[in-house]
Amino acid sequence: MQISLKDVLIELSRRHFWEFCKALEPDFYKESRPHLKKLCETLELFYTGKLLKQDNTPYTKLMVRLPPQHGKSRTLVNFTKWVLGKNNRERIITGSYGDSPASDFSRYTRDGINEEANTPDQIVFSDIFPETKIKQGNASVQKWALEGQHFNYLGVGYGGGVTGKGATLRIIDD
């Protein structure tokens, strides 16, 4: 059996967040943008518990500071997709200054999981994580779940309610 380049890229994307981003959006995530590579590598280390403090304990909180229009939100959307692909039991809450950005963040994540390829060589989320699918009938813009789960994602604006919705990953974006 011959392994194609696409198969190799898909396997690398399952393992490493930077490769995931490059596979889904090769025109944006380029080696010539080292700040994006560093951000992706840092997020992966944080998620896997390998981003360590000086006392060798893992960080439990991470703050990302980059100038506007440098790919923070876009990368965090991809990060939430990658995390849910790796573990469909994760529960993610994203908060933003308003309902519109919170809805956008949620929609981009949900729609990215549902994306279908336009060409045979395009890699989409379902190529990388074929078992992870949005639960039908439970895919509103701000709150939705994956198949087999009750709740996976909630996007809220400032003042929005999260009471009773525990999260394994919380993201606050401007």
JSON list of C-alpha atoms in Angstrom, two decimals:
[
{"chain": "A", "resi": 1, "resn": "MET", "atom": "CA", "xyz": [0.00, 0.00, 0.00]},
{"chain": "A", "resi": 2, "resn": "GLN", "atom": "CA", "xyz": [1.36, 3.37, -1.01]},
{"chain": "A", "resi": 3, "resn": "ILE", "atom": "CA", "xyz": [1.01, 6.29, 1.39]},
{"chain": "A", "resi": 4, "resn": "SER", "atom": "CA", "xyz": [0.20, 9.62, -0.22]},
{"chain": "A", "resi": 5, "resn": "LEU", "atom": "CA", "xyz": [1.48, 13.03, 0.83]},
{"chain": "A", "resi": 6, "resn": "LYS", "atom": "CA", "xyz": [-2.10, 13.89, 1.84]},
{"chain": "A", "resi": 7, "resn": "ASP", "atom": "CA", "xyz": [-2.17, 10.87, 4.19]},
{"chain": "A", "resi": 8, "resn": "VAL", "atom": "CA", "xyz": [1.09, 11.98, 5.80]},
{"chain": "A", "resi": 9, "resn": "LEU", "atom": "CA", "xyz": [-0.21, 15.54, 6.26]},
{"chain": "A", "resi": 10, "resn": "ILE", "atom": "CA", "xyz": [-3.42, 14.22, 7.81]},
{"chain": "A", "resi": 11, "resn": "GLU", "atom": "CA", "xyz": [-1.52, 12.06, 10.30]},
{"chain": "A", "resi": 12, "resn": "LEU", "atom": "CA", "xyz": [0.81, 14.94, 11.23]},
{"chain": "A", "resi": 13, "resn": "SER", "atom": "CA", "xyz": [-2.27, 17.16, 11.69]},
{"chain": "A", "resi": 14, "resn": "ARG", "atom": "CA", "xyz": [-3.75, 14.74, 14.20]},
{"chain": "A", "resi": 15, "resn": "ARG", "atom": "CA", "xyz": [-0.56, 14.84, 16.24]},
{"chain": "A", "resi": 16, "resn": "HIS", "atom": "CA", "xyz": [0.52, 18.48, 16.06]},
{"chain": "A", "resi": 17, "resn": "PHE", "atom": "CA", "xyz": [-1.54, 21.65, 16.16]},
{"chain": "A", "resi": 18, "resn": "TRP", "atom": "CA", "xyz": [0.81, 23.63, 13.89]},
{"chain": "A", "resi": 19, "resn": "GLU", "atom": "CA", "xyz": [0.49, 20.94, 11.21]},
{"chain": "A", "resi": 20, "resn": "PHE", "atom": "CA", "xyz": [-3.30, 20.98, 11.66]},
{"chain": "A", "resi": 21, "resn": "CYS", "atom": "CA", "xyz": [-3.38, 24.73, 11.00]},
{"chain": "A", "resi": 22, "resn": "LYS", "atom": "CA", "xyz": [-1.08, 24.43, 7.97]},
{"chain": "A", "resi": 23, "resn": "ALA", "atom": "CA", "xyz": [-3.19, 21.62, 6.52]},
{"chain": "A", "resi": 24, "resn": "LEU", "atom": "CA", "xyz": [-6.48, 23.51, 6.88]},
{"chain": "A", "resi": 25, "resn": "GLU", "atom": "CA", "xyz": [-5.20, 26.96, 5.92]},
{"chain": "A", "resi": 26, "resn": "PRO", "atom": "CA", "xyz": [-1.90, 26.68, 4.05]},
{"chain": "A", "resi": 27, "resn": "ASP", "atom": "CA", "xyz": [-2.17, 30.20, 2.66]},
{"chain": "A", "resi": 28, "resn": "PHE", "atom": "CA", "xyz": [-2.24, 31.70, 6.17]},
{"chain": "A", "resi": 29, "resn": "TYR", "atom": "CA", "xyz": [-0.12, 29.35, 8.30]},
{"chain": "A", "resi": 30, "resn": "LYS", "atom": "CA", "xyz": [3.29, 29.54, 6.66]},
{"chain": "A", "resi": 31, "resn": "GLU", "atom": "CA", "xyz": [6.79, 28.92, 7.93]},
{"chain": "A", "resi": 32, "resn": "SER", "atom": "CA", "xyz": [7.46, 32.57, 7.05]},
{"chain": "A", "resi": 33, "resn": "ARG", "atom": "CA", "xyz": [5.14, 33.56, 9.93]},
{"chain": "A", "resi": 34, "resn": "PRO", "atom": "CA", "xyz": [7.14, 32.38, 12.95]},
{"chain": "A", "resi": 35, "resn": "HIS", "atom": "CA", "xyz": [4.82, 34.11, 15.45]},
{"chain": "A", "resi": 36, "resn": "LEU", "atom": "CA", "xyz": [1.98, 31.81, 14.32]},
{"chain": "A", "resi": 37, "resn": "LYS", "atom": "CA", "xyz": [4.17, 28.74, 14.61]},
{"chain": "A", "resi": 38, "resn": "LYS", "atom": "CA", "xyz": [5.24, 29.77, 18.12]},
{"chain": "A", "resi": 39, "resn": "LEU", "atom": "CA", "xyz": [1.63, 30.42, 19.10]},
{"chain": "A", "resi": 40, "resn": "CYS", "atom": "CA", "xyz": [0.52, 27.02, 17.81]},
{"chain": "A", "resi": 41, "resn": "GLU", "atom": "CA", "xyz": [3.39, 25.20, 19.51]},
{"chain": "A", "resi": 42, "resn": "THR", "atom": "CA", "xyz": [2.70, 27.02, 22.79]},
{"chain": "A", "resi": 43, "resn": "LEU", "atom": "CA", "xyz": [-1.02, 26.18, 22.66]},
{"chain": "A", "resi": 44, "resn": "GLU", "atom": "CA", "xyz": [-0.22, 22.52, 21.99]},
{"chain": "A", "resi": 45, "resn": "LEU", "atom": "CA", "xyz": [2.23, 22.38, 24.90]},
{"chain": "A", "resi": 46, "resn": "PHE", "atom": "CA", "xyz": [-0.33, 24.06, 27.13]},
{"chain": "A", "resi": 47, "resn": "TYR", "atom": "CA", "xyz": [-3.12, 21.64, 26.13]},
{"chain": "A", "resi": 48, "resn": "THR", "atom": "CA", "xyz": [-0.95, 18.55, 26.58]},
{"chain": "A", "resi": 49, "resn": "GLY", "atom": "CA", "xyz": [0.32, 19.72, 29.97]},
{"chain": "A", "resi": 50, "resn": "LYS", "atom": "CA", "xyz": [3.88, 20.09, 28.71]},
{"chain": "A", "resi": 51, "resn": "LEU", "atom": "CA", "xyz": [4.13, 23.87, 29.08]},
{"chain": "A", "resi": 52, "resn": "LEU", "atom": "CA", "xyz": [5.97, 23.84, 32.39]},
{"chain": "A", "resi": 53, "resn": "LYS", "atom": "CA", "xyz": [6.76, 26.40, 35.07]},
{"chain": "A", "resi": 54, "resn": "GLN", "atom": "CA", "xyz": [10.22, 26.57, 36.63]},
{"chain": "A", "resi": 55, "resn": "ASP", "atom": "CA", "xyz": [9.12, 24.08, 39.31]},
{"chain": "A", "resi": 56, "resn": "ASN", "atom": "CA", "xyz": [8.18, 21.56, 36.55]},
{"chain": "A", "resi": 57, "resn": "THR", "atom": "CA", "xyz": [4.44, 21.86, 37.12]},
{"chain": "A", "resi": 58, "resn": "PRO", "atom": "CA", "xyz": [2.22, 22.58, 34.12]},
{"chain": "A", "resi": 59, "resn": "TYR", "atom": "CA", "xyz": [0.66, 25.96, 33.57]},
{"chain": "A", "resi": 60, "resn": "THR", "atom": "CA", "xyz": [-3.11, 25.97, 34.06]},
{"chain": "A", "resi": 61, "resn": "LYS", "atom": "CA", "xyz": [-3.64, 29.46, 32.63]},
{"chain": "A", "resi": 62, "resn": "LEU", "atom": "CA", "xyz": [-2.20, 31.05, 29.53]},
{"chain": "A", "resi": 63, "resn": "MET", "atom": "CA", "xyz": [-2.42, 34.64, 28.30]},
{"chain": "A", "resi": 64, "resn": "VAL", "atom": "CA", "xyz": [-1.66, 35.39, 24.66]},
{"chain": "A", "resi": 65, "resn": "ARG", "atom": "CA", "xyz": [-0.70, 38.92, 23.73]},
{"chain": "A", "resi": 66, "resn": "LEU", "atom": "CA", "xyz": [-0.12, 39.80, 20.09]},
{"chain": "A", "resi": 67, "resn": "PRO", "atom": "CA", "xyz": [-0.97, 42.95, 18.13]},
{"chain": "A", "resi": 68, "resn": "PRO", "atom": "CA", "xyz": [-4.35, 43.15, 16.39]},
{"chain": "A", "resi": 69, "resn": "GLN", "atom": "CA", "xyz": [-4.69, 41.26, 13.09]},
{"chain": "A", "resi": 70, "resn": "HIS", "atom": "CA", "xyz": [-1.88, 38.80, 13.87]},
{"chain": "A", "resi": 71, "resn": "GLY", "atom": "CA", "xyz": [-4.03, 35.65, 13.89]},
{"chain": "A", "resi": 72, "resn": "LYS", "atom": "CA", "xyz": [-4.87, 35.18, 17.58]},
{"chain": "A", "resi": 73, "resn": "SER", "atom": "CA", "xyz": [-8.62, 34.63, 17.18]},
{"chain": "A", "resi": 74, "resn": "ARG", "atom": "CA", "xyz": [-8.23, 32.63, 14.00]},
{"chain": "A", "resi": 75, "resn": "THR", "atom": "CA", "xyz": [-5.69, 30.37, 15.69]},
{"chain": "A", "resi": 76, "resn": "LEU", "atom": "CA", "xyz": [-7.90, 29.96, 18.75]},
{"chain": "A", "resi": 77, "resn": "VAL", "atom": "CA", "xyz": [-10.81, 28.90, 16.52]},
{"chain": "A", "resi": 78, "resn": "ASN", "atom": "CA", "xyz": [-8.54, 26.28, 14.97]},
{"chain": "A", "resi": 79, "resn": "PHE", "atom": "CA", "xyz": [-7.33, 25.31, 18.42]},
{"chain": "A", "resi": 80, "resn": "THR", "atom": "CA", "xyz": [-10.87, 24.62, 19.63]},
{"chain": "A", "resi": 81, "resn": "LYS", "atom": "CA", "xyz": [-11.47, 22.44, 16.56]},
{"chain": "A", "resi": 82, "resn": "TRP", "atom": "CA", "xyz": [-8.22, 20.51, 17.11]},
{"chain": "A", "resi": 83, "resn": "VAL", "atom": "CA", "xyz": [-8.97, 20.02, 20.81]},
{"chain": "A", "resi": 84, "resn": "LEU", "atom": "CA", "xyz": [-12.46, 18.67, 20.04]},
{"chain": "A", "resi": 85, "resn": "GLY", "atom": "CA", "xyz": [-11.03, 16.40, 17.38]},
{"chain": "A", "resi": 86, "resn": "LYS", "atom": "CA", "xyz": [-8.52, 15.00, 19.86]},
{"chain": "A", "resi": 87, "resn": "ASN", "atom": "CA", "xyz": [-11.11, 14.56, 22.62]},
{"chain": "A", "resi": 88, "resn": "ASN", "atom": "CA", "xyz": [-14.83, 14.88, 21.90]},
{"chain": "A", "resi": 89, "resn": "ARG", "atom": "CA", "xyz": [-15.59, 15.00, 25.64]},
{"chain": "A", "resi": 90, "resn": "GLU", "atom": "CA", "xyz": [-13.99, 18.43, 26.04]},
{"chain": "A", "resi": 91, "resn": "ARG", "atom": "CA", "xyz": [-16.35, 21.21, 27.06]},
{"chain": "A", "resi": 92, "resn": "ILE", "atom": "CA", "xyz": [-15.28, 24.62, 25.80]},
{"chain": "A", "resi": 93, "resn": "ILE", "atom": "CA", "xyz": [-16.64, 28.01, 26.78]},
{"chain": "A", "resi": 94, "resn": "THR", "atom": "CA", "xyz": [-15.44, 31.09, 24.93]},
{"chain": "A", "resi": 95, "resn": "GLY", "atom": "CA", "xyz": [-16.20, 34.54, 26.20]},
{"chain": "A", "resi": 96, "resn": "SER", "atom": "CA", "xyz": [-15.93, 37.83, 24.37]},
{"chain": "A", "resi": 97, "resn": "TYR", "atom": "CA", "xyz": [-16.81, 41.50, 24.89]},
{"chain": "A", "resi": 98, "resn": "GLY", "atom": "CA", "xyz": [-20.09, 41.10, 23.00]},
{"chain": "A", "resi": 99, "resn": "ASP", "atom": "CA", "xyz": [-22.55, 38.58, 21.64]},
{"chain": "A", "resi": 100, "resn": "SER", "atom": "CA", "xyz": [-21.53, 39.11, 18.01]},
{"chain": "A", "resi": 101, "resn": "PRO", "atom": "CA", "xyz": [-17.85, 38.13, 18.40]},
{"chain": "A", "resi": 102, "resn": "ALA", "atom": "CA", "xyz": [-18.85, 35.25, 20.69]},
{"chain": "A", "resi": 103, "resn": "SER", "atom": "CA", "xyz": [-21.31, 34.00, 18.07]},
{"chain": "A", "resi": 104, "resn": "ASP", "atom": "CA", "xyz": [-18.70, 34.36, 15.33]},
{"chain": "A", "resi": 105, "resn": "PHE", "atom": "CA", "xyz": [-16.13, 32.38, 17.30]},
{"chain": "A", "resi": 106, "resn": "SER", "atom": "CA", "xyz": [-18.67, 29.61, 17.92]},
{"chain": "A", "resi": 107, "resn": "ARG", "atom": "CA", "xyz": [-19.94, 29.59, 14.33]},
{"chain": "A", "resi": 108, "resn": "TYR", "atom": "CA", "xyz": [-16.44, 29.45, 12.84]},
{"chain": "A", "resi": 109, "resn": "THR", "atom": "CA", "xyz": [-15.59, 26.50, 15.07]},
{"chain": "A", "resi": 110, "resn": "ARG", "atom": "CA", "xyz": [-18.84, 24.64, 14.34]},
{"chain": "A", "resi": 111, "resn": "ASP", "atom": "CA", "xyz": [-18.75, 25.34, 10.61]},
{"chain": "A", "resi": 112, "resn": "GLY", "atom": "CA", "xyz": [-15.07, 24.37, 10.42]},
{"chain": "A", "resi": 113, "resn": "ILE", "atom": "CA", "xyz": [-15.91, 20.96, 11.86]},
{"chain": "A", "resi": 114, "resn": "ASN", "atom": "CA", "xyz": [-18.68, 20.60, 9.24]},
{"chain": "A", "resi": 115, "resn": "GLU", "atom": "CA", "xyz": [-16.64, 21.90, 6.30]},
{"chain": "A", "resi": 116, "resn": "GLU", "atom": "CA", "xyz": [-16.58, 19.85, 3.11]},
{"chain": "A", "resi": 117, "resn": "ALA", "atom": "CA", "xyz": [-13.70, 19.79, 0.65]},
{"chain": "A", "resi": 118, "resn": "ASN", "atom": "CA", "xyz": [-14.02, 21.80, -2.57]},
{"chain": "A", "resi": 119, "resn": "THR", "atom": "CA", "xyz": [-11.23, 19.93, -4.35]},
{"chain": "A", "resi": 120, "resn": "PRO", "atom": "CA", "xyz": [-9.81, 16.39, -3.98]},
{"chain": "A", "resi": 121, "resn": "ASP", "atom": "CA", "xyz": [-6.49, 17.66, -2.61]},
{"chain": "A", "resi": 122, "resn": "GLN", "atom": "CA", "xyz": [-8.02, 20.00, 0.01]},
{"chain": "A", "resi": 123, "resn": "ILE", "atom": "CA", "xyz": [-7.74, 18.77, 3.59]},
{"chain": "A", "resi": 124, "resn": "VAL", "atom": "CA", "xyz": [-10.68, 19.51, 5.88]},
{"chain": "A", "resi": 125, "resn": "PHE", "atom": "CA", "xyz": [-11.42, 18.73, 9.53]},
{"chain": "A", "resi": 126, "resn": "SER", "atom": "CA", "xyz": [-13.32, 15.51, 8.73]},
{"chain": "A", "resi": 127, "resn": "ASP", "atom": "CA", "xyz": [-10.26, 14.12, 6.90]},
{"chain": "A", "resi": 128, "resn": "ILE", "atom": "CA", "xyz": [-8.21, 14.56, 10.07]},
{"chain": "A", "resi": 129, "resn": "PHE", "atom": "CA", "xyz": [-10.82, 13.64, 12.68]},
{"chain": "A", "resi": 130, "resn": "PRO", "atom": "CA", "xyz": [-13.51, 11.63, 10.82]},
{"chain": "A", "resi": 131, "resn": "GLU", "atom": "CA", "xyz": [-15.22, 10.43, 14.01]},
{"chain": "A", "resi": 132, "resn": "THR", "atom": "CA", "xyz": [-15.92, 13.95, 15.31]},
{"chain": "A", "resi": 133, "resn": "LYS", "atom": "CA", "xyz": [-19.22, 15.29, 14.02]},
{"chain": "A", "resi": 134, "resn": "ILE", "atom": "CA", "xyz": [-21.69, 17.97, 15.10]},
{"chain": "A", "resi": 135, "resn": "LYS", "atom": "CA", "xyz": [-24.78, 16.50, 16.76]},
{"chain": "A", "resi": 136, "resn": "GLN", "atom": "CA", "xyz": [-27.78, 17.08, 14.51]},
{"chain": "A", "resi": 137, "resn": "GLY", "atom": "CA", "xyz": [-30.54, 19.12, 16.12]},
{"chain": "A", "resi": 138, "resn": "ASN", "atom": "CA", "xyz": [-28.05, 20.55, 18.61]},
{"chain": "A", "resi": 139, "resn": "ALA", "atom": "CA", "xyz": [-26.05, 23.00, 16.56]},
{"chain": "A", "resi": 140, "resn": "SER", "atom": "CA", "xyz": [-27.24, 26.50, 17.38]},
{"chain": "A", "resi": 141, "resn": "VAL", "atom": "CA", "xyz": [-24.82, 29.34, 16.78]},
{"chain": "A", "resi": 142, "resn": "GLN", "atom": "CA", "xyz": [-23.75, 29.83, 20.38]},
{"chain": "A", "resi": 143, "resn": "LYS", "atom": "CA", "xyz": [-24.26, 26.44, 22.04]},
{"chain": "A", "resi": 144, "resn": "TRP", "atom": "CA", "xyz": [-23.81, 23.05, 20.46]},
{"chain": "A", "resi": 145, "resn": "ALA", "atom": "CA", "xyz": [-22.61, 19.49, 20.98]},
{"chain": "A", "resi": 146, "resn": "LEU", "atom": "CA", "xyz": [-20.81, 16.74, 19.15]},
{"chain": "A", "resi": 147, "resn": "GLU", "atom": "CA", "xyz": [-22.40, 13.37, 18.40]},
{"chain": "A", "resi": 148, "resn": "GLY", "atom": "CA", "xyz": [-22.63, 11.28, 21.55]},
{"chain": "A", "resi": 149, "resn": "GLN", "atom": "CA", "xyz": [-22.30, 14.29, 23.84]},
{"chain": "A", "resi": 150, "resn": "HIS", "atom": "CA", "xyz": [-24.71, 16.58, 25.68]},
{"chain": "A", "resi": 151, "resn": "PHE", "atom": "CA", "xyz": [-22.64, 19.79, 25.55]},
{"chain": "A", "resi": 152, "resn": "ASN", "atom": "CA", "xyz": [-19.30, 20.70, 23.97]},
{"chain": "A", "resi": 153, "resn": "TYR", "atom": "CA", "xyz": [-19.28, 24.39, 23.14]},
{"chain": "A", "resi": 154, "resn": "LEU", "atom": "CA", "xyz": [-20.74, 27.63, 24.41]},
{"chain": "A", "resi": 155, "resn": "GLY", "atom": "CA", "xyz": [-19.88, 31.11, 23.17]},
{"chain": "A", "resi": 156, "resn": "VAL", "atom": "CA", "xyz": [-21.02, 34.02, 25.35]},
{"chain": "A", "resi": 157, "resn": "GLY", "atom": "CA", "xyz": [-20.69, 37.76, 25.28]},
{"chain": "A", "resi": 158, "resn": "TYR", "atom": "CA", "xyz": [-20.03, 40.03, 28.24]},
{"chain": "A", "resi": 159, "resn": "GLY", "atom": "CA", "xyz": [-22.71, 39.41, 30.85]},
{"chain": "A", "resi": 160, "resn": "GLY", "atom": "CA", "xyz": [-23.81, 36.16, 29.21]},
{"chain": "A", "resi": 161, "resn": "GLY", "atom": "CA", "xyz": [-24.69, 33.28, 31.49]},
{"chain": "A", "resi": 162, "resn": "VAL", "atom": "CA", "xyz": [-22.48, 30.28, 32.00]},
{"chain": "A", "resi": 163, "resn": "THR", "atom": "CA", "xyz": [-23.97, 29.11, 35.29]},
{"chain": "A", "resi": 164, "resn": "GLY", "atom": "CA", "xyz": [-24.21, 25.33, 35.40]},
{"chain": "A", "resi": 165, "resn": "LYS", "atom": "CA", "xyz": [-22.00, 24.86, 32.36]},
{"chain": "A", "resi": 166, "resn": "GLY", "atom": "CA", "xyz": [-18.69, 23.50, 33.56]},
{"chain": "A", "resi": 167, "resn": "ALA", "atom": "CA", "xyz": [-15.84, 23.75, 31.11]},
{"chain": "A", "resi": 168, "resn": "THR", "atom": "CA", "xyz": [-12.61, 21.85, 30.61]},
{"chain": "A", "resi": 169, "resn": "LEU", "atom": "CA", "xyz": [-11.23, 24.72, 28.51]},
{"chain": "A", "resi": 170, "resn": "ARG", "atom": "CA", "xyz": [-12.13, 28.39, 28.86]},
{"chain": "A", "resi": 171, "resn": "ILE", "atom": "CA", "xyz": [-11.07, 31.01, 26.33]},
{"chain": "A", "resi": 172, "resn": "ILE", "atom": "CA", "xyz": [-11.56, 34.73, 26.72]},
{"chain": "A", "resi": 173, "resn": "ASP", "atom": "CA", "xyz": [-10.98, 36.69, 23.54]},
{"chain": "A", "resi": 174, "resn": "ASP", "atom": "CA", "xyz": [-11.23, 40.41, 23.02]}
]
